[in-house]
PDB file of C-alpha atoms in Angstrom:
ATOM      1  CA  UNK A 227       0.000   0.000   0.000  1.00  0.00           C
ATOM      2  CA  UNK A 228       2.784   2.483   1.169  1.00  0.00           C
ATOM      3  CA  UNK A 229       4.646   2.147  -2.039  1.00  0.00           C
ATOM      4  CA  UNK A 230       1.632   2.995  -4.337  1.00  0.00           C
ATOM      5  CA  UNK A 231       1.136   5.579  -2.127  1.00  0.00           C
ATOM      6  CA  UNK A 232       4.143   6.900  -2.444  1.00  0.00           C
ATOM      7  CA  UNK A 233       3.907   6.879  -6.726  1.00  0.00           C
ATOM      8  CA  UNK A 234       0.917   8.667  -6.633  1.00  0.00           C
ATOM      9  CA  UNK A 235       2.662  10.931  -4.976  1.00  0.00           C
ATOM     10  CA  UNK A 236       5.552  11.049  -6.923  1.00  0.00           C
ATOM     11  CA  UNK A 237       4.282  10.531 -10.327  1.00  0.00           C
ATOM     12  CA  UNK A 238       2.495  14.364 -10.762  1.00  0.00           C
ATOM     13  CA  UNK A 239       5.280  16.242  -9.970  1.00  0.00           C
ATOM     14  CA  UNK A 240       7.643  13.844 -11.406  1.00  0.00           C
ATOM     15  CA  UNK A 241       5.978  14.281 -14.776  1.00  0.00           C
ATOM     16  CA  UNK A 242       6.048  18.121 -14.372  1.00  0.00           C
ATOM     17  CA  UNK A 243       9.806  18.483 -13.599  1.00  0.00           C
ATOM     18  CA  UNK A 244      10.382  16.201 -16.542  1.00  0.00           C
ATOM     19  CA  UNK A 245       8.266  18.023 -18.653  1.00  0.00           C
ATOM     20  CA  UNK A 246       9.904  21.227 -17.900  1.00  0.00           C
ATOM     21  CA  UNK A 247      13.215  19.318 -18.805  1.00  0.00           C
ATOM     22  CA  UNK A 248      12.473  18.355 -21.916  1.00  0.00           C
ATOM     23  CA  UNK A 249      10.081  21.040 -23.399  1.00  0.00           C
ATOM     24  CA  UNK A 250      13.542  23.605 -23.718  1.00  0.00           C
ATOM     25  CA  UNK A 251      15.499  21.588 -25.686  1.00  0.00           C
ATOM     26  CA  UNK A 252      12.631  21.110 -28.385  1.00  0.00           C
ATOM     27  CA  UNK A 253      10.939  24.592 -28.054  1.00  0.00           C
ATOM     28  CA  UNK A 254      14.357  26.745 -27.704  1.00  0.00           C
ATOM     29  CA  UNK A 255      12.502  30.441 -28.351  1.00  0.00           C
ATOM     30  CA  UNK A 256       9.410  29.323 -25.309  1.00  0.00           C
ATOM     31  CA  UNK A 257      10.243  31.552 -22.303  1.00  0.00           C
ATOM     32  CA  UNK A 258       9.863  30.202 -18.521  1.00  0.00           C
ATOM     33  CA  UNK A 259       6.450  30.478 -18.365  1.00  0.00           C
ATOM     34  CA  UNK A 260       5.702  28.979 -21.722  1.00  0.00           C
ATOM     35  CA  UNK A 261       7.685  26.061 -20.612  1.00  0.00           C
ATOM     36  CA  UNK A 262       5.609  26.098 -17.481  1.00  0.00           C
ATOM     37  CA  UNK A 263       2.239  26.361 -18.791  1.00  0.00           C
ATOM     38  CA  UNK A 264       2.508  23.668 -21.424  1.00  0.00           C
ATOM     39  CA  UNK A 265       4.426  21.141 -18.650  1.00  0.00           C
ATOM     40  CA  UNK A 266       0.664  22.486 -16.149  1.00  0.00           C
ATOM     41  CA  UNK A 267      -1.553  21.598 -18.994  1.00  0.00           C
ATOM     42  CA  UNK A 268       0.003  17.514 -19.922  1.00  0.00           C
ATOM     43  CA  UNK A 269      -0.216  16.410 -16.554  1.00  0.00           C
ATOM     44  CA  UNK A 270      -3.418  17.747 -16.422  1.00  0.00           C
ATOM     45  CA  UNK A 271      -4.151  16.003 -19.512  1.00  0.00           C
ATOM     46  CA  UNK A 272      -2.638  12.610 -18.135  1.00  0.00           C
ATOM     47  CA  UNK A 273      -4.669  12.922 -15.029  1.00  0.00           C
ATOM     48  CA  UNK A 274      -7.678  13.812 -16.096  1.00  0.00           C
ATOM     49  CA  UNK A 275      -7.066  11.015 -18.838  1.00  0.00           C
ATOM     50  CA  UNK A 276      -6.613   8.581 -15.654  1.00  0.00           C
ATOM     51  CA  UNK A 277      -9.846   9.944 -13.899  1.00  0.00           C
ATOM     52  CA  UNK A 278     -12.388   9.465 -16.731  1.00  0.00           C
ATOM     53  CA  UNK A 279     -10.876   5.811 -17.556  1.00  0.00           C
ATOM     54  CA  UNK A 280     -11.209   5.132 -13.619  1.00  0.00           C
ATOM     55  CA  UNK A 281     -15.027   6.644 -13.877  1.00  0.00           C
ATOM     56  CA  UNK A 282     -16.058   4.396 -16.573  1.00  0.00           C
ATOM     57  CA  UNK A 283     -14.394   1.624 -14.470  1.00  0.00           C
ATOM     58  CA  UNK A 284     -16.397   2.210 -11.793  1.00  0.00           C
ATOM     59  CA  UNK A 285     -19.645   3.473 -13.218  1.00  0.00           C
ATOM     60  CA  UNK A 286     -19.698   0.153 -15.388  1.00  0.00           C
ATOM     61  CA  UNK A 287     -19.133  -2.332 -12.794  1.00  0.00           C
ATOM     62  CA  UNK A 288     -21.791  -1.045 -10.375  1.00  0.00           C
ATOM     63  CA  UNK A 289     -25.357  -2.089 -11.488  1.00  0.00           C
ATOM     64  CA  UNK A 290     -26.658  -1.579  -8.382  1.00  0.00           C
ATOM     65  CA  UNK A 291     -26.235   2.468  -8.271  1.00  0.00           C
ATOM     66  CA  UNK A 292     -26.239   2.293  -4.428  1.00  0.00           C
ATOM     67  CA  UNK A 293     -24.696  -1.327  -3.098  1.00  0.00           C
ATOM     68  CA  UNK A 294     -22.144  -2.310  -5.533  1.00  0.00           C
ATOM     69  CA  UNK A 295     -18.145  -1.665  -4.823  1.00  0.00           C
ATOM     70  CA  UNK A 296     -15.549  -1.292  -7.016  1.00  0.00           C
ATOM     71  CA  UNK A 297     -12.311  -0.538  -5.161  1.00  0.00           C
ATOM     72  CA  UNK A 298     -10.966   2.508  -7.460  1.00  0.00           C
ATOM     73  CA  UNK A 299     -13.766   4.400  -6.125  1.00  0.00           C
ATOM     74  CA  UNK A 300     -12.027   5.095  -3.024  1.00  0.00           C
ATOM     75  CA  UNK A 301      -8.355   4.343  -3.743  1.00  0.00           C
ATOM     76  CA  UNK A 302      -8.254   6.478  -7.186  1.00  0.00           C
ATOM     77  CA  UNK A 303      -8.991   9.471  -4.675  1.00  0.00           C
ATOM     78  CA  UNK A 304      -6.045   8.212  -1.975  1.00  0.00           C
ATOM     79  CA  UNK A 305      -3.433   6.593  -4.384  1.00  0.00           C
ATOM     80  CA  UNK A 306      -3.954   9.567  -7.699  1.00  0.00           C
ATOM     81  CA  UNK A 307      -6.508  12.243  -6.371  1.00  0.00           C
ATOM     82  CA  UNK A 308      -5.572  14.127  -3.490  1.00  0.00           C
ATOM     83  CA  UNK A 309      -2.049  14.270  -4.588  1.00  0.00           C
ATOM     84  CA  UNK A 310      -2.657  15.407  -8.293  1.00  0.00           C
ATOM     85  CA  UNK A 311      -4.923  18.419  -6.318  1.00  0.00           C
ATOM     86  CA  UNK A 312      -2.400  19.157  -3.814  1.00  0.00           C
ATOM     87  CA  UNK A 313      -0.021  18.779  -6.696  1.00  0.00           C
ATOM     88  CA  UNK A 314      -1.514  21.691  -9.011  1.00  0.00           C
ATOM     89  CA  UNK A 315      -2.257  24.063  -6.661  1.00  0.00           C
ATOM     90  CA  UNK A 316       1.497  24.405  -6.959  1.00  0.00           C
ATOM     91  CA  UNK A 317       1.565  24.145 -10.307  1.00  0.00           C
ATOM     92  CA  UNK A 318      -1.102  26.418 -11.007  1.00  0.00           C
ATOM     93  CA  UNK A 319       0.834  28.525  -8.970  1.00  0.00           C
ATOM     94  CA  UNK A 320       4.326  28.611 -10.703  1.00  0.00           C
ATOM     95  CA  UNK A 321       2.620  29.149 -13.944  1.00  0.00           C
ATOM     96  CA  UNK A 322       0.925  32.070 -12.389  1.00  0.00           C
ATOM     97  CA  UNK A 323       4.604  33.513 -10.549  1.00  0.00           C
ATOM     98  CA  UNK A 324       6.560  33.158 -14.093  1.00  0.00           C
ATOM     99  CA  UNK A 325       3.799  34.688 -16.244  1.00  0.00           C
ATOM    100  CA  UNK A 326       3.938  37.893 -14.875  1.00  0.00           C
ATOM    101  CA  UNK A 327       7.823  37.118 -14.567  1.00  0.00           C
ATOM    102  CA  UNK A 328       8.098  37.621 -17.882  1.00  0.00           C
ATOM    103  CA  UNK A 329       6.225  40.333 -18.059  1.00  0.00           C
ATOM    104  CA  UNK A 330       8.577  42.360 -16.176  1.00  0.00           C
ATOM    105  CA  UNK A 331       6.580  42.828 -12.946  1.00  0.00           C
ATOM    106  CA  UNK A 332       9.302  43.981 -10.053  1.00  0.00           C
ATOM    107  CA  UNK A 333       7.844  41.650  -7.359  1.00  0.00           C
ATOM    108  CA  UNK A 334       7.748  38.812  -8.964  1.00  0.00           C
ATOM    109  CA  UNK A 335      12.097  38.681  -9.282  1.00  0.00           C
ATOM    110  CA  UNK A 336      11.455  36.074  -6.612  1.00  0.00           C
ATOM    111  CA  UNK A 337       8.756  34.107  -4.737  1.00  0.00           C
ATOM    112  CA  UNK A 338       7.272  35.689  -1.281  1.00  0.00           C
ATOM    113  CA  UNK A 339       3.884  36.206   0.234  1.00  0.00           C
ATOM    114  CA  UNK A 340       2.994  39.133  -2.272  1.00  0.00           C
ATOM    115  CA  UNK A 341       3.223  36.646  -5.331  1.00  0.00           C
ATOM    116  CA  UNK A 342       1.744  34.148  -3.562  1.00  0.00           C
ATOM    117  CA  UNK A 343      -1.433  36.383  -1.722  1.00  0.00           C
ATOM    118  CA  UNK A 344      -1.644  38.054  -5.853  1.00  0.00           C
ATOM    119  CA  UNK A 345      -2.051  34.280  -7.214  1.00  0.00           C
ATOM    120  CA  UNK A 346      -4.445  33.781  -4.501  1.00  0.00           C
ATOM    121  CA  UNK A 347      -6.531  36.521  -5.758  1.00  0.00           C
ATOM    122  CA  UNK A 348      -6.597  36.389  -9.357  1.00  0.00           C
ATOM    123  CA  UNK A 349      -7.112  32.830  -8.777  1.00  0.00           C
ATOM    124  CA  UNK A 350      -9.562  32.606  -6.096  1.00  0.00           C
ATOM    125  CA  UNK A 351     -12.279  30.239  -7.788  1.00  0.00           C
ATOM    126  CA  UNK A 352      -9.388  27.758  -9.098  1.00  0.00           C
ATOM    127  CA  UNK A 353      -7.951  27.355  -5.540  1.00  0.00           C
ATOM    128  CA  UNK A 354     -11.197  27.239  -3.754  1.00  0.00           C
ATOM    129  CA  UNK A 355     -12.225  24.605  -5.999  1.00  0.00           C
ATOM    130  CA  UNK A 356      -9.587  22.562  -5.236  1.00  0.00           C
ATOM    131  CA  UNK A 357      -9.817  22.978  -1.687  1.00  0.00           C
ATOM    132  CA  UNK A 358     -13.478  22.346  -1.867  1.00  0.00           C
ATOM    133  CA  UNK A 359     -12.444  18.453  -3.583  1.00  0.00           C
ATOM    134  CA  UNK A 360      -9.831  17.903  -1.087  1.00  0.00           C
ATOM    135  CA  UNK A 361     -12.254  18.868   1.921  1.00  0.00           C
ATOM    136  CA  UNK A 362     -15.480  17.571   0.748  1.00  0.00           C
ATOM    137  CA  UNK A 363     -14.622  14.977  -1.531  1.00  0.00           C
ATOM    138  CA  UNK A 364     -12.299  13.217   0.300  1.00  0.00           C
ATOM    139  CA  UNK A 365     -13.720  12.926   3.134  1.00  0.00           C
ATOM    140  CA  UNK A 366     -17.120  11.863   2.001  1.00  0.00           C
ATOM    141  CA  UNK A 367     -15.257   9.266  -0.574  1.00  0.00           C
ATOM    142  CA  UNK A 368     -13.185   8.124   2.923  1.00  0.00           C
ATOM    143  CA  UNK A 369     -15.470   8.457   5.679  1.00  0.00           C
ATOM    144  CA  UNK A 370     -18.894   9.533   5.522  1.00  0.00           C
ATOM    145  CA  UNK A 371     -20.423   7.577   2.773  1.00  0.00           C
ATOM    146  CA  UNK A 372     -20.942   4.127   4.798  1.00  0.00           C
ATOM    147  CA  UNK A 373     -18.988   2.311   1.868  1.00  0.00           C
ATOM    148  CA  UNK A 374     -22.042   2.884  -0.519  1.00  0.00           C
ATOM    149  CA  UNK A 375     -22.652   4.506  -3.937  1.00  0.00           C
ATOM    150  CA  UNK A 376     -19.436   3.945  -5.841  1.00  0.00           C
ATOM    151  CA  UNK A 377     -21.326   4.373  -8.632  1.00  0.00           C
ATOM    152  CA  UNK A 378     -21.288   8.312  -7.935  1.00  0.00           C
ATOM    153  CA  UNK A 379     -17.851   8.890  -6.924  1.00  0.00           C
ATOM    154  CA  UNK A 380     -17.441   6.838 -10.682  1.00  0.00           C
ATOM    155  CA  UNK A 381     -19.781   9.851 -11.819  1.00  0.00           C
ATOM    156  CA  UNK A 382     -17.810  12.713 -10.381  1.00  0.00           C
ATOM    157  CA  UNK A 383     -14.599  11.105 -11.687  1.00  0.00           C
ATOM    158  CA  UNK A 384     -16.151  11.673 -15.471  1.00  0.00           C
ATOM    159  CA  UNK A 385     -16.047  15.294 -14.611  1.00  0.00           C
ATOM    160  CA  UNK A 386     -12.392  15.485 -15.599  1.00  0.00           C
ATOM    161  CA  UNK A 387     -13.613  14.489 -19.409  1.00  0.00           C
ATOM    162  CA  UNK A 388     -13.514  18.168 -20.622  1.00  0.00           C
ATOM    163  CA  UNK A 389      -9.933  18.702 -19.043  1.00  0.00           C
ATOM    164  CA  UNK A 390      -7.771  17.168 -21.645  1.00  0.00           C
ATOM    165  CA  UNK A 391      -9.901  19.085 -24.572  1.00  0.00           C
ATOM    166  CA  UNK A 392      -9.334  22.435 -22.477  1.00  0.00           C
ATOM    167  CA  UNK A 393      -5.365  21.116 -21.915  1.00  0.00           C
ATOM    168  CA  UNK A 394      -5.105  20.507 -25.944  1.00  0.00           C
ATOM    169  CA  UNK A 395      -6.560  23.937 -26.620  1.00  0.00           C
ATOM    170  CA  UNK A 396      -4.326  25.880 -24.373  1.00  0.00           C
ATOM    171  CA  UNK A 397      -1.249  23.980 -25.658  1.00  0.00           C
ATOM    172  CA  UNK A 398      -2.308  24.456 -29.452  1.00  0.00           C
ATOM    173  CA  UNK A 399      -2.320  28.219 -28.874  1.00  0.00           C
ATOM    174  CA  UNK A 400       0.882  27.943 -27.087  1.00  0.00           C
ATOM    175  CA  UNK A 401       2.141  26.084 -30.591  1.00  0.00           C
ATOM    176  CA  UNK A 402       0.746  28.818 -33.008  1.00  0.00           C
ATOM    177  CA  UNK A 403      -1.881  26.749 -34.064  1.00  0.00           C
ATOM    178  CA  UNK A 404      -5.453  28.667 -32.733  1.00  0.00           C
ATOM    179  CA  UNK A 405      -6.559  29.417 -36.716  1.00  0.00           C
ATOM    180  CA  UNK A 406      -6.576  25.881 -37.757  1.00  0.00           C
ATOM    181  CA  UNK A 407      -9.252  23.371 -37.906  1.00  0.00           C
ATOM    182  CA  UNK A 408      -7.843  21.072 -34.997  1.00  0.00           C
ATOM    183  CA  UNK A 409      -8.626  23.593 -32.429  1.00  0.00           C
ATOM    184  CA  UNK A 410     -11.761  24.862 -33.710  1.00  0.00           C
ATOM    185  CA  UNK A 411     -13.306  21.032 -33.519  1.00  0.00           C
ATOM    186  CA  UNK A 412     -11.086  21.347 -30.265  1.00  0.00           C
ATOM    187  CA  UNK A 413     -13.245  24.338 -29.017  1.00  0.00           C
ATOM    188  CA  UNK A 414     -16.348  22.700 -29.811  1.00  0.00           C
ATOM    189  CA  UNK A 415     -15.776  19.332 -28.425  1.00  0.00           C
ATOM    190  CA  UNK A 416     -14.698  21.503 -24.947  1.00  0.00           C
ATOM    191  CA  UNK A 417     -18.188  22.925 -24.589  1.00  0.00           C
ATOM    192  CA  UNK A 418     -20.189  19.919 -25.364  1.00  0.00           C
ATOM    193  CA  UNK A 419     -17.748  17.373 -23.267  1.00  0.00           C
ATOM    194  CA  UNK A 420     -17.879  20.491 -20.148  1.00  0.00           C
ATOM    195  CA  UNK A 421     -21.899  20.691 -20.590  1.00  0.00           C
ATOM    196  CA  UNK A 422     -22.393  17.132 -20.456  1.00  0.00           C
ATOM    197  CA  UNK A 423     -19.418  16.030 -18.162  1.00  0.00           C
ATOM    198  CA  UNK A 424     -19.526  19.061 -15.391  1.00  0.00           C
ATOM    199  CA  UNK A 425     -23.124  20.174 -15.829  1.00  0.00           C
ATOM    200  CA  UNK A 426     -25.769  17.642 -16.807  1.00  0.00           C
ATOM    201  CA  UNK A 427     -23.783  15.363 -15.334  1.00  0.00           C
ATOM    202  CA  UNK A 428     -25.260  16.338 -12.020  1.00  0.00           C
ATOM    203  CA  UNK A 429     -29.230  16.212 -12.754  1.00  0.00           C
ATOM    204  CA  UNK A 430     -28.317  12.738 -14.335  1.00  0.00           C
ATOM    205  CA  UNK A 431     -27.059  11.198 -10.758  1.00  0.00           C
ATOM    206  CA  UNK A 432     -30.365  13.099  -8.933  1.00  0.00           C
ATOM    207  CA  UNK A 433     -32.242  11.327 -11.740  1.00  0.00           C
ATOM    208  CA  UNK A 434     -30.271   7.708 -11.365  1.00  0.00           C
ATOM    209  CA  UNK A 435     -30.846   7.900  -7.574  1.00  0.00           C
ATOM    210  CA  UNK A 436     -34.533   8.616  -8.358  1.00  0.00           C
ATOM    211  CA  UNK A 437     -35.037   5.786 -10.376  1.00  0.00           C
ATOM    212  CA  UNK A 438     -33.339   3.212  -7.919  1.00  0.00           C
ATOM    213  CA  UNK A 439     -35.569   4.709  -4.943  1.00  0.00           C
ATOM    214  CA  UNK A 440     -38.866   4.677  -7.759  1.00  0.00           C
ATOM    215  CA  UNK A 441     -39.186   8.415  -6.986  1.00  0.00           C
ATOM    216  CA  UNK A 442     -39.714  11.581  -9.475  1.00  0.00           C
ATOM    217  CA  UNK A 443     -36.789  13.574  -9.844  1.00  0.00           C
ATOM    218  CA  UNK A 444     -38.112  16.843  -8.143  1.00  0.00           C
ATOM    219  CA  UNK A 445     -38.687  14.676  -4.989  1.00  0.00           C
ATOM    220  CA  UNK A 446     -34.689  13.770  -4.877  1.00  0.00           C
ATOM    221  CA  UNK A 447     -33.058  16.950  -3.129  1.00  0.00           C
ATOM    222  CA  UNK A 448     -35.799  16.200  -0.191  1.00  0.00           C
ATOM    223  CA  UNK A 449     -34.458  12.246  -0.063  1.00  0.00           C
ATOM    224  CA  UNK A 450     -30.765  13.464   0.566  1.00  0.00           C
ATOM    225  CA  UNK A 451     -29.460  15.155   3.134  1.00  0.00           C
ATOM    226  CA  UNK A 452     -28.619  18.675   3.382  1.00  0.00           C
ATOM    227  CA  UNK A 453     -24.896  18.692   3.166  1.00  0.00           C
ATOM    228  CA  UNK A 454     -24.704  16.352   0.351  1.00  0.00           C
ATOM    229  CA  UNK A 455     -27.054  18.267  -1.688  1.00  0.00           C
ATOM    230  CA  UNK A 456     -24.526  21.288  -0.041  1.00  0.00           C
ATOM    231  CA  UNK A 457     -21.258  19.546  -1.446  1.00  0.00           C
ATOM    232  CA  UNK A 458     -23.566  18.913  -4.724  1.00  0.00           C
ATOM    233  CA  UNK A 459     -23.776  22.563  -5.119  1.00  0.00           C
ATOM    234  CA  UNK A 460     -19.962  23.410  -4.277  1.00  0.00           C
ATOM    235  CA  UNK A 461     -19.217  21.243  -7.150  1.00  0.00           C
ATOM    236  CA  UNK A 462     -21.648  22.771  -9.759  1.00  0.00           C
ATOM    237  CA  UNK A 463     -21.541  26.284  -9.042  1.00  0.00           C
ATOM    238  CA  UNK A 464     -17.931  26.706 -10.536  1.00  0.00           C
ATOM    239  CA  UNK A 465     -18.539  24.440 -13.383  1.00  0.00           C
ATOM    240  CA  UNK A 466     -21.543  26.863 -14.637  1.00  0.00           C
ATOM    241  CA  UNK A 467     -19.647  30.065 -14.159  1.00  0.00           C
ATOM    242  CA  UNK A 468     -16.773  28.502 -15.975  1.00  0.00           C
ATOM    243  CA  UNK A 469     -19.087  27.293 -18.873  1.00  0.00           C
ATOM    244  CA  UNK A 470     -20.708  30.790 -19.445  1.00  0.00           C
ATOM    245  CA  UNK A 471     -16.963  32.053 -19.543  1.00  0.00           C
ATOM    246  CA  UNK A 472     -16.064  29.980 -22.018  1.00  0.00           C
ATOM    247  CA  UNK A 473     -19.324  30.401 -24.048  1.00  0.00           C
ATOM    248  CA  UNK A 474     -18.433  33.682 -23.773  1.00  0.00           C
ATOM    249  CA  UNK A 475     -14.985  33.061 -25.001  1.00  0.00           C
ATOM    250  CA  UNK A 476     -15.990  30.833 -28.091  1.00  0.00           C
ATOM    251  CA  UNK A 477     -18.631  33.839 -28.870  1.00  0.00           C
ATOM    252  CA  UNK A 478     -15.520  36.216 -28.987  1.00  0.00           C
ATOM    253  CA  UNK A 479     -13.487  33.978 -31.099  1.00  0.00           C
ATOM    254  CA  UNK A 480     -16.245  33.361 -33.717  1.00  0.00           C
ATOM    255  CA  UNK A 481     -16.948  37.265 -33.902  1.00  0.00           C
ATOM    256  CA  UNK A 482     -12.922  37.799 -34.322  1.00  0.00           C
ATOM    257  CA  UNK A 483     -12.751  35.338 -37.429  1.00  0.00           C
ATOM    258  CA  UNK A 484     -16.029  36.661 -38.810  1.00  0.00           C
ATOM    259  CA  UNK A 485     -14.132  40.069 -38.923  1.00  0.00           C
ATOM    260  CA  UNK A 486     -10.862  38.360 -40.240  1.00  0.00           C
ATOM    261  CA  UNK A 487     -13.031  37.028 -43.037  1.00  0.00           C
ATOM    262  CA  UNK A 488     -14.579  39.998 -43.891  1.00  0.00           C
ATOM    263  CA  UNK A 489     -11.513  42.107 -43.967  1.00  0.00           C
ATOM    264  CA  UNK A 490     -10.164  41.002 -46.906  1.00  0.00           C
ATOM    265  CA  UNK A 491     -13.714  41.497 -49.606  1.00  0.00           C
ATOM    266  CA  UNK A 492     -13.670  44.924 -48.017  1.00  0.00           C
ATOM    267  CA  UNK A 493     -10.205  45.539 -48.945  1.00  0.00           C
ATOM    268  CA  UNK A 494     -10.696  44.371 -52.774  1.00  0.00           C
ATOM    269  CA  UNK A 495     -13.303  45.877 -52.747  1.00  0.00           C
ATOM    270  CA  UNK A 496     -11.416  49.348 -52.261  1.00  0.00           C
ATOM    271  CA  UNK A 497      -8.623  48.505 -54.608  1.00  0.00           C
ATOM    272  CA  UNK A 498     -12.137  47.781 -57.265  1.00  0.00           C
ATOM    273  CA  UNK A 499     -12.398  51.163 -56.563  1.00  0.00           C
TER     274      UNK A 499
END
């Protein structure tokens, strides 16, 4: 046990330092926080890529939504969870110190409370969020579930679907590569996979608990108790702010190229002149 342990512990940062290694030597022109970002976003990509394949583990094993046990359920979150969260807080936090590195900023020549209090700030939702899964989710996962409804903790780990498809998107525009078609389907395939992963993902569990207890869905919140409908709502109410920003986002870039597309009729259209 202490030995996978200790990998999951290991293997996250591991991976980062590695990537930070190797991404230099192959992208010589990337500054620090280039290097950083892009090493953030592939072990997010690998993790999240180990969450969803552990989700569908779970959530097809269990046929009973309530009784049945499959052991990822609770050692995913020990052995790979916990430490990938605790993990990118830091990580989220280097790429945050070395951005505005670069960009000249006095107090960030080294790390100290002010850089870390500013991260803190700009990142607020981020950190809380992962807070929030390391308080809540652990514990319920651990303690407070009575060793029942696997089949949910499967759920949540299908969450981290959308991740690699926001990871790919943020690396192609590191590459150079936001105007071709890859990250366009990219885009697309973000907002469907963060709808259905991180939004209706959460009716659909209120609904599968509804059906195993043979009651209507509107009757559900009053079956559970209040704090896990509380943690329930933690969970979502990032997710839906985050999807209207990136709606938002994918509405800007569409307006952007509708412009860049139009630029050019209106500028033979002069020389016609």
């Amino acid at each position: 046990m202490l030995h996978v342990l200790s990998c999951g512990v290991v293997l996250f940062p591991g991976l980062f330092f590695l990537f930070r290694k190797l991404l230099p030597s192959i992208f010589k022109q990337w500054t620090d926080a280039d290097v950083v970002l892009v090493s953030e976003r592939l072990v997010s990509f690998i993790h999240a890529v180990m969450a969803t394949t552990a989700g569908l583990i779970v959530v097809s094993s269990c046929d009973n939504v309530i009784s049945d046990r499959h052991w990822l359920a609770t050692y995913f979150v020990v052995w790979f969870g916990v430490p990938y969260m605790t993990y990118d807080i830091y990580a989220m936090y280097l790429s945050h110190y070395y951005r505005f590195r670069v960009k000249g900023h006095e107090e960030y020549k080294k790390h100290s409370l002010r850089t870390m209090n500013s991260f803190v700030r700009r990142e607020f939702l981020l950190v809380l969020h992962h807070i929030a899964l390391l308080t809540i989710l652990l514990p319920i996962t651990l303690f407070f579930r009575k060793d029942q409804g696997d089949y949910f903790i499967g759920c949540l780990f299908l969450t981290e679907l959308s991740t690699p498809f926001v990871s790919l998107g943020k690396i192609l525009i590191q590459l150079g590569l936001q105007d071709c078609w890859l990250h366009k389907l990219n885009g697309v395939l973000v907002l469907l996979s963060f709808f259905v992963c991180r939004i209706a993902l959460f009716p659909y569990m209120y609904w599968v608990y509804g059906r195993h207890y043979a009651i209507p869905l509107y009757s559900v919140p009053f079956h559970l108790s209040l704090a896990c409908n509380l943690g329930n709502i933690c969970i979502l109410a990032p997710q839906v702010y985050w999807f209207v920003l990136l709606c938002r986002k994918g509405y800007r870039l569409y307006q952007r190229q509708g412009k860049a597309l139009d630029s050019p009729s209106v500028t033979d259209n002069n020389k016609g002149d």
